[in-house]
PDB file of C-alpha atoms in Angstrom:
ATOM      1  CA  MET A   1      13.783 -18.575   3.967  1.00 97.00           C
ATOM      2  CA  LYS A   2      13.692 -16.505   0.782  1.00 98.00           C
ATOM      3  CA  THR A   3      15.114 -12.989   0.733  1.00 98.00           C
ATOM      4  CA  ILE A   4      12.475 -10.271   0.279  1.00 98.00           C
ATOM      5  CA  GLY A   5      13.368  -7.300  -1.910  1.00 98.00           C
ATOM      6  CA  MET A   6      11.408  -4.265  -0.692  1.00 98.00           C
ATOM      7  CA  ILE A   7      11.077  -1.097  -2.786  1.00 98.00           C
ATOM      8  CA  GLY A   8      10.200   1.539  -0.244  1.00 98.00           C
ATOM      9  CA  GLY A   9      10.640   5.119   0.847  1.00 97.00           C
ATOM     10  CA  MET A  10       7.277   6.118  -0.636  1.00 97.00           C
ATOM     11  CA  SER A  11       7.051   7.223   2.094  1.00 96.00           C
ATOM     12  CA  TRP A  12       9.538   5.918   4.672  1.00 97.00           C
ATOM     13  CA  GLU A  13       6.813   6.237   7.365  1.00 96.00           C
ATOM     14  CA  SER A  14       4.931   3.219   5.955  1.00 96.00           C
ATOM     15  CA  THR A  15       8.037   1.401   4.800  1.00 97.00           C
ATOM     16  CA  ALA A  16       8.988   1.197   8.475  1.00 97.00           C
ATOM     17  CA  VAL A  17       5.684  -0.584   9.066  1.00 97.00           C
ATOM     18  CA  TYR A  18       6.568  -3.197   6.403  1.00 98.00           C
ATOM     19  CA  TYR A  19       9.946  -3.791   8.064  1.00 98.00           C
ATOM     20  CA  ARG A  20       8.493  -4.166  11.528  1.00 98.00           C
ATOM     21  CA  VAL A  21       5.512  -6.340  10.575  1.00 98.00           C
ATOM     22  CA  ALA A  22       7.659  -8.696   8.449  1.00 98.00           C
ATOM     23  CA  ASN A  23      10.259  -9.208  11.128  1.00 98.00           C
ATOM     24  CA  ARG A  24       7.741  -9.717  13.932  1.00 98.00           C
ATOM     25  CA  GLU A  25       5.754 -12.213  11.821  1.00 98.00           C
ATOM     26  CA  VAL A  26       8.871 -14.257  11.018  1.00 98.00           C
ATOM     27  CA  GLN A  27       9.774 -14.336  14.687  1.00 98.00           C
ATOM     28  CA  ARG A  28       6.222 -15.382  15.610  1.00 98.00           C
ATOM     29  CA  ARG A  29       6.146 -18.145  13.040  1.00 97.00           C
ATOM     30  CA  VAL A  30       9.701 -19.486  13.331  1.00 98.00           C
ATOM     31  CA  GLY A  31      10.607 -18.529  16.856  1.00 97.00           C
ATOM     32  CA  GLY A  32      13.814 -17.831  18.664  1.00 97.00           C
ATOM     33  CA  LEU A  33      15.938 -15.011  17.304  1.00 97.00           C
ATOM     34  CA  HIS A  34      14.757 -15.469  13.736  1.00 98.00           C
ATOM     35  CA  SER A  35      13.883 -12.405  11.631  1.00 98.00           C
ATOM     36  CA  ALA A  36      13.140 -11.752   8.012  1.00 98.00           C
ATOM     37  CA  LYS A  37      15.805 -11.656   5.298  1.00 98.00           C
ATOM     38  CA  ILE A  38      15.173  -8.286   3.656  1.00 98.00           C
ATOM     39  CA  LEU A  39      16.940  -6.089   1.158  1.00 98.00           C
ATOM     40  CA  LEU A  40      15.498  -2.577   1.088  1.00 98.00           C
ATOM     41  CA  TRP A  41      15.742   0.096  -1.573  1.00 98.00           C
ATOM     42  CA  SER A  42      14.492   3.337  -0.109  1.00 98.00           C
ATOM     43  CA  PHE A  43      13.748   6.207  -2.512  1.00 98.00           C
ATOM     44  CA  ASP A  44      14.010   9.869  -1.759  1.00 98.00           C
ATOM     45  CA  PHE A  45      10.229  10.384  -1.885  1.00 97.00           C
ATOM     46  CA  ALA A  46      10.463  14.010  -2.933  1.00 97.00           C
ATOM     47  CA  GLU A  47      11.964  12.895  -6.239  1.00 97.00           C
ATOM     48  CA  ILE A  48       9.212  10.330  -6.810  1.00 97.00           C
ATOM     49  CA  GLN A  49       6.487  12.772  -5.816  1.00 97.00           C
ATOM     50  CA  SER A  50       7.754  15.310  -8.296  1.00 98.00           C
ATOM     51  CA  LEU A  51       7.530  12.728 -11.103  1.00 98.00           C
ATOM     52  CA  GLN A  52       4.012  11.790 -10.026  1.00 97.00           C
ATOM     53  CA  GLU A  53       2.858  15.400 -10.003  1.00 96.00           C
ATOM     54  CA  ALA A  54       4.452  15.991 -13.432  1.00 97.00           C
ATOM     55  CA  GLY A  55       2.771  12.868 -14.842  1.00 96.00           C
ATOM     56  CA  ASP A  56       6.211  11.499 -15.822  1.00 98.00           C
ATOM     57  CA  TRP A  57       5.356   7.838 -15.156  1.00 97.00           C
ATOM     58  CA  ARG A  58       7.842   6.755 -17.779  1.00 97.00           C
ATOM     59  CA  GLU A  59      10.785   8.081 -15.777  1.00 98.00           C
ATOM     60  CA  ALA A  60       9.252   6.853 -12.577  1.00 98.00           C
ATOM     61  CA  GLY A  61       8.967   3.415 -14.135  1.00 98.00           C
ATOM     62  CA  ARG A  62      12.621   3.544 -15.222  1.00 98.00           C
ATOM     63  CA  ARG A  63      13.712   4.323 -11.677  1.00 98.00           C
ATOM     64  CA  MET A  64      11.481   1.633 -10.166  1.00 98.00           C
ATOM     65  CA  ALA A  65      12.798  -0.972 -12.607  1.00 98.00           C
ATOM     66  CA  ASP A  66      16.367   0.105 -11.789  1.00 98.00           C
ATOM     67  CA  ALA A  67      15.697  -0.407  -8.071  1.00 98.00           C
ATOM     68  CA  ALA A  68      14.270  -3.858  -8.839  1.00 98.00           C
ATOM     69  CA  ARG A  69      17.408  -4.828 -10.752  1.00 98.00           C
ATOM     70  CA  ARG A  70      19.662  -3.608  -7.924  1.00 98.00           C
ATOM     71  CA  LEU A  71      17.690  -5.597  -5.335  1.00 98.00           C
ATOM     72  CA  VAL A  72      17.774  -8.763  -7.383  1.00 98.00           C
ATOM     73  CA  GLY A  73      21.465  -8.234  -8.038  1.00 98.00           C
ATOM     74  CA  GLY A  74      21.935  -8.132  -4.268  1.00 98.00           C
ATOM     75  CA  GLY A  75      20.113 -11.448  -3.770  1.00 98.00           C
ATOM     76  CA  ALA A  76      16.385 -10.640  -3.515  1.00 98.00           C
ATOM     77  CA  GLU A  77      14.336 -13.633  -4.597  1.00 98.00           C
ATOM     78  CA  PHE A  78      11.012 -11.798  -4.980  1.00 98.00           C
ATOM     79  CA  LEU A  79       9.910  -8.149  -4.830  1.00 98.00           C
ATOM     80  CA  VAL A  80       7.445  -6.093  -2.849  1.00 98.00           C
ATOM     81  CA  ILE A  81       6.483  -2.475  -3.669  1.00 98.00           C
ATOM     82  CA  CYS A  82       5.807  -0.881  -0.269  1.00 98.00           C
ATOM     83  CA  CYS A  83       3.317   1.584  -1.697  1.00 98.00           C
ATOM     84  CA  ASN A  84      -0.124   1.324  -3.281  1.00 98.00           C
ATOM     85  CA  THR A  85       0.232   4.124  -5.832  1.00 97.00           C
ATOM     86  CA  MET A  86       3.463   2.844  -7.394  1.00 98.00           C
ATOM     87  CA  HIS A  87       1.715  -0.424  -8.330  1.00 98.00           C
ATOM     88  CA  VAL A  88       0.743   1.587 -11.405  1.00 97.00           C
ATOM     89  CA  LEU A  89       4.245   0.501 -12.466  1.00 98.00           C
ATOM     90  CA  ALA A  90       4.044  -3.110 -11.289  1.00 98.00           C
ATOM     91  CA  ASP A  91       4.737  -4.531 -14.732  1.00 97.00           C
ATOM     92  CA  ALA A  92       7.906  -2.404 -15.163  1.00 97.00           C
ATOM     93  CA  VAL A  93       9.175  -3.524 -11.742  1.00 98.00           C
ATOM     94  CA  GLU A  94       8.559  -7.213 -12.430  1.00 97.00           C
ATOM     95  CA  GLN A  95      10.142  -7.023 -15.880  1.00 96.00           C
ATOM     96  CA  GLY A  96      13.079  -5.036 -14.568  1.00 96.00           C
ATOM     97  CA  GLY A  97      13.762  -7.439 -11.739  1.00 97.00           C
ATOM     98  CA  GLY A  98      13.112 -10.676 -13.543  1.00 98.00           C
ATOM     99  CA  VAL A  99      11.755 -12.303 -10.378  1.00 98.00           C
ATOM    100  CA  PRO A 100       8.176 -12.586  -9.078  1.00 98.00           C
ATOM    101  CA  LEU A 101       6.441  -9.470  -7.742  1.00 98.00           C
ATOM    102  CA  LEU A 102       3.971  -9.963  -4.891  1.00 98.00           C
ATOM    103  CA  HIS A 103       1.226  -7.551  -5.964  1.00 98.00           C
ATOM    104  CA  ILE A 104      -0.571  -5.654  -3.188  1.00 98.00           C
ATOM    105  CA  ALA A 105      -3.981  -6.636  -4.610  1.00 98.00           C
ATOM    106  CA  THR A 106      -3.357 -10.335  -4.037  1.00 98.00           C
ATOM    107  CA  PRO A 107      -3.560 -10.456  -0.217  1.00 98.00           C
ATOM    108  CA  LEU A 108      -6.113  -7.660  -0.244  1.00 98.00           C
ATOM    109  CA  GLY A 109      -8.444  -9.638  -2.476  1.00 98.00           C
ATOM    110  CA  LYS A 110      -8.138 -12.734  -0.287  1.00 98.00           C
ATOM    111  CA  GLU A 111      -8.993 -10.790   2.823  1.00 98.00           C
ATOM    112  CA  ILE A 112     -11.984  -9.042   1.298  1.00 98.00           C
ATOM    113  CA  SER A 113     -13.267 -12.434   0.105  1.00 97.00           C
ATOM    114  CA  ARG A 114     -12.698 -13.911   3.572  1.00 97.00           C
ATOM    115  CA  ARG A 115     -14.883 -11.130   4.946  1.00 96.00           C
ATOM    116  CA  ARG A 116     -17.430 -11.951   2.227  1.00 97.00           C
ATOM    117  CA  ALA A 117     -17.690  -8.365   1.044  1.00 97.00           C
ATOM    118  CA  SER A 118     -18.685  -7.604  -2.530  1.00 97.00           C
ATOM    119  CA  ARG A 119     -18.634  -3.800  -2.501  1.00 98.00           C
ATOM    120  CA  VAL A 120     -15.875  -1.801  -0.830  1.00 98.00           C
ATOM    121  CA  GLY A 121     -14.790   1.795  -0.645  1.00 98.00           C
ATOM    122  CA  LEU A 122     -11.270   2.891  -1.527  1.00 98.00           C
ATOM    123  CA  LEU A 123      -9.256   5.628   0.144  1.00 98.00           C
ATOM    124  CA  GLY A 124      -5.843   6.570  -1.270  1.00 98.00           C
ATOM    125  CA  THR A 125      -3.971   9.086  -3.308  1.00 97.00           C
ATOM    126  CA  LYS A 126      -5.720  10.596  -6.306  1.00 97.00           C
ATOM    127  CA  TYR A 127      -3.596   8.339  -8.507  1.00 97.00           C
ATOM    128  CA  THR A 128      -4.672   5.169  -6.697  1.00 98.00           C
ATOM    129  CA  MET A 129      -8.363   6.162  -6.634  1.00 97.00           C
ATOM    130  CA  GLN A 130      -8.314   6.825 -10.380  1.00 96.00           C
ATOM    131  CA  ALA A 131      -6.245   3.788 -11.448  1.00 96.00           C
ATOM    132  CA  ASP A 132      -7.248   0.182 -12.143  1.00 96.00           C
ATOM    133  CA  PHE A 133      -4.421  -1.746 -10.442  1.00 96.00           C
ATOM    134  CA  LEU A 134      -6.700  -2.547  -7.490  1.00 97.00           C
ATOM    135  CA  ARG A 135     -10.088  -2.234  -9.173  1.00 96.00           C
ATOM    136  CA  ALA A 136      -9.387  -4.628 -12.070  1.00 97.00           C
ATOM    137  CA  PRO A 137      -7.929  -7.633 -10.187  1.00 97.00           C
ATOM    138  CA  LEU A 138     -10.503  -7.353  -7.395  1.00 97.00           C
ATOM    139  CA  ALA A 139     -13.347  -7.375  -9.889  1.00 97.00           C
ATOM    140  CA  ARG A 140     -11.829 -10.111 -12.068  1.00 97.00           C
ATOM    141  CA  GLU A 141     -10.652 -12.506  -9.356  1.00 96.00           C
ATOM    142  CA  HIS A 142     -13.069 -11.862  -6.496  1.00 97.00           C
ATOM    143  CA  GLY A 143     -16.138 -10.193  -7.971  1.00 97.00           C
ATOM    144  CA  VAL A 144     -15.590  -7.130  -5.758  1.00 98.00           C
ATOM    145  CA  GLU A 145     -16.815  -3.664  -6.777  1.00 98.00           C
ATOM    146  CA  ILE A 146     -14.834  -0.609  -5.702  1.00 98.00           C
ATOM    147  CA  ILE A 147     -16.390   2.795  -5.047  1.00 98.00           C
ATOM    148  CA  VAL A 148     -14.385   5.929  -4.307  1.00 98.00           C
ATOM    149  CA  PRO A 149     -15.201   9.103  -2.323  1.00 98.00           C
ATOM    150  CA  VAL A 150     -16.970  12.017  -3.924  1.00 97.00           C
ATOM    151  CA  GLU A 151     -14.740  14.750  -5.327  1.00 94.00           C
ATOM    152  CA  GLY A 152     -14.336  16.899  -2.196  1.00 97.00           C
ATOM    153  CA  ASP A 153     -13.647  13.871   0.050  1.00 98.00           C
ATOM    154  CA  ALA A 154     -11.186  12.465  -2.485  1.00 98.00           C
ATOM    155  CA  GLU A 155      -9.239  15.747  -2.548  1.00 98.00           C
ATOM    156  CA  GLU A 156      -9.121  15.887   1.242  1.00 98.00           C
ATOM    157  CA  THR A 157      -7.853  12.292   1.476  1.00 98.00           C
ATOM    158  CA  HIS A 158      -5.070  13.029  -1.047  1.00 98.00           C
ATOM    159  CA  ARG A 159      -4.125  16.207   0.816  1.00 98.00           C
ATOM    160  CA  VAL A 160      -3.872  14.454   4.188  1.00 98.00           C
ATOM    161  CA  ILE A 161      -1.645  11.743   2.728  1.00 97.00           C
ATOM    162  CA  TYR A 162       0.878  14.076   1.089  1.00 97.00           C
ATOM    163  CA  GLU A 163       0.785  17.120   3.361  1.00 97.00           C
ATOM    164  CA  GLU A 164       0.519  15.303   6.702  1.00 98.00           C
ATOM    165  CA  LEU A 165       1.036  11.523   6.857  1.00 97.00           C
ATOM    166  CA  ALA A 166       4.036  11.334   4.546  1.00 96.00           C
ATOM    167  CA  ARG A 167       5.615  14.077   6.669  1.00 96.00           C
ATOM    168  CA  GLY A 168       5.013  12.241   9.963  1.00 95.00           C
ATOM    169  CA  GLN A 169       2.065  14.436  11.048  1.00 97.00           C
ATOM    170  CA  PHE A 170      -0.919  12.557  12.524  1.00 97.00           C
ATOM    171  CA  LEU A 171      -3.604  15.049  13.430  1.00 98.00           C
ATOM    172  CA  GLU A 172      -6.766  14.280  15.378  1.00 97.00           C
ATOM    173  CA  SER A 173      -8.760  16.584  13.117  1.00 97.00           C
ATOM    174  CA  SER A 174      -7.708  14.579  10.062  1.00 98.00           C
ATOM    175  CA  ARG A 175      -8.495  11.269  11.797  1.00 97.00           C
ATOM    176  CA  ARG A 176     -12.016  12.551  12.386  1.00 97.00           C
ATOM    177  CA  ALA A 177     -12.344  13.859   8.820  1.00 97.00           C
ATOM    178  CA  LEU A 178     -11.251  10.530   7.331  1.00 98.00           C
ATOM    179  CA  GLY A 179     -13.609   8.670   9.684  1.00 97.00           C
ATOM    180  CA  GLU A 180     -16.438  10.753   8.324  1.00 98.00           C
ATOM    181  CA  ILE A 181     -15.395   9.986   4.756  1.00 98.00           C
ATOM    182  CA  VAL A 182     -15.449   6.252   5.588  1.00 98.00           C
ATOM    183  CA  ALA A 183     -18.941   6.660   7.054  1.00 98.00           C
ATOM    184  CA  ARG A 184     -20.183   8.341   3.874  1.00 98.00           C
ATOM    185  CA  LEU A 185     -18.821   5.462   1.813  1.00 98.00           C
ATOM    186  CA  GLY A 186     -20.709   3.100   4.125  1.00 98.00           C
ATOM    187  CA  GLU A 187     -23.888   5.058   3.482  1.00 98.00           C
ATOM    188  CA  ARG A 188     -23.330   4.443  -0.248  1.00 97.00           C
ATOM    189  CA  GLY A 189     -23.240   0.704   0.282  1.00 98.00           C
ATOM    190  CA  ALA A 190     -19.592  -0.052   1.050  1.00 98.00           C
ATOM    191  CA  GLU A 191     -19.291  -3.134   3.239  1.00 98.00           C
ATOM    192  CA  GLY A 192     -15.726  -2.153   4.131  1.00 98.00           C
ATOM    193  CA  VAL A 193     -13.101   0.372   3.112  1.00 98.00           C
ATOM    194  CA  VAL A 194      -9.663  -0.339   1.664  1.00 98.00           C
ATOM    195  CA  LEU A 195      -6.959   1.834   3.178  1.00 98.00           C
ATOM    196  CA  GLY A 196      -5.323   2.024  -0.190  1.00 97.00           C
ATOM    197  CA  CYS A 197      -2.370   4.145   0.859  1.00 96.00           C
ATOM    198  CA  THR A 198       0.147   2.468   3.113  1.00 96.00           C
ATOM    199  CA  GLU A 199       0.287   5.613   5.344  1.00 97.00           C
ATOM    200  CA  LEU A 200      -3.449   5.674   6.094  1.00 97.00           C
ATOM    201  CA  PRO A 201      -3.401   2.904   8.757  1.00 97.00           C
ATOM    202  CA  LEU A 202      -0.903   5.026  10.721  1.00 96.00           C
ATOM    203  CA  LEU A 203      -3.807   7.416  11.406  1.00 97.00           C
ATOM    204  CA  LEU A 204      -7.090   5.582  10.844  1.00 97.00           C
ATOM    205  CA  LYS A 205      -7.817   2.550  13.088  1.00 95.00           C
ATOM    206  CA  ALA A 206     -10.572  -0.076  13.222  1.00 95.00           C
ATOM    207  CA  GLU A 207     -12.251   1.758  16.095  1.00 95.00           C
ATOM    208  CA  ASP A 208     -12.684   4.841  13.911  1.00 95.00           C
ATOM    209  CA  ALA A 209     -15.130   3.117  11.616  1.00 96.00           C
ATOM    210  CA  ALA A 210     -18.377   1.167  11.871  1.00 97.00           C
ATOM    211  CA  ILE A 211     -17.382  -1.039   8.898  1.00 97.00           C
ATOM    212  CA  PRO A 212     -14.206  -3.090   8.353  1.00 97.00           C
ATOM    213  CA  LEU A 213     -11.025  -1.303   7.306  1.00 98.00           C
ATOM    214  CA  PHE A 214      -8.601  -3.244   5.089  1.00 98.00           C
ATOM    215  CA  ASP A 215      -4.995  -2.386   5.997  1.00 98.00           C
ATOM    216  CA  THR A 216      -3.079  -2.941   2.750  1.00 98.00           C
ATOM    217  CA  ALA A 217       0.348  -2.413   4.313  1.00 98.00           C
ATOM    218  CA  GLU A 218      -0.091  -5.048   6.983  1.00 98.00           C
ATOM    219  CA  LEU A 219      -1.776  -7.521   4.641  1.00 98.00           C
ATOM    220  CA  HIS A 220       1.002  -7.075   2.097  1.00 98.00           C
ATOM    221  CA  ALA A 221       3.811  -7.436   4.621  1.00 98.00           C
ATOM    222  CA  LEU A 222       2.249 -10.595   6.095  1.00 98.00           C
ATOM    223  CA  ALA A 223       1.839 -12.087   2.642  1.00 98.00           C
ATOM    224  CA  ALA A 224       5.515 -11.366   1.940  1.00 98.00           C
ATOM    225  CA  VAL A 225       6.452 -13.425   4.971  1.00 98.00           C
ATOM    226  CA  PHE A 226       4.196 -16.291   3.872  1.00 98.00           C
ATOM    227  CA  MET A 227       5.902 -16.223   0.460  1.00 98.00           C
ATOM    228  CA  ALA A 228       9.385 -16.094   2.009  1.00 98.00           C
ATOM    229  CA  LEU A 229       8.715 -19.060   4.290  1.00 98.00           C
ATOM    230  CA  ASN A 230       6.842 -21.189   1.817  1.00 92.00           C
TER     231      ASN A 230
END
């Protein structure tokens, strides 16, 4: 079994999901008392959020690359960024670590193709919804088009993530609001919606939507186990 290097803490709420899903999947697949071999670097998210807000992606990339080097130095054989937004810096992480990076778009694209969807909505932080790190590989490798919420819905999604979910607050009112945003994406032709922030599945569940929801955190963690065991 390979050792997984996880870069987390962005936020710790969803990093805990990665840890739980990976360990349970290893136990399911291997049996007995087996669990995943994991090295975890957990950031103080307030520091990362400040860099995001200031647009200082260069410094954020330096810190992410440093975390990658530390994990590889400790024995990690491949890397996982436990956060959608910080895949903006995927190249810096892979170069800094010098080992393979399992990109979050890889298992996501496979699952969307398995569901035979060609047009999906995307919910996430404003950085994720504006960036190409999901849009480009999904279009290039799977022919999938991404649409994002209209301005007001996008702002509300970003607010819920940073002001509530990353702080461990899971409000029924926000669950309903996000469900309505998903419904509006469906009205615009989305055949499913990507929960493109690893905190979103902590609030929004399959039963809250009439179209499929793609849980990037769970898909990513399961793919990490597959890579570790194969």
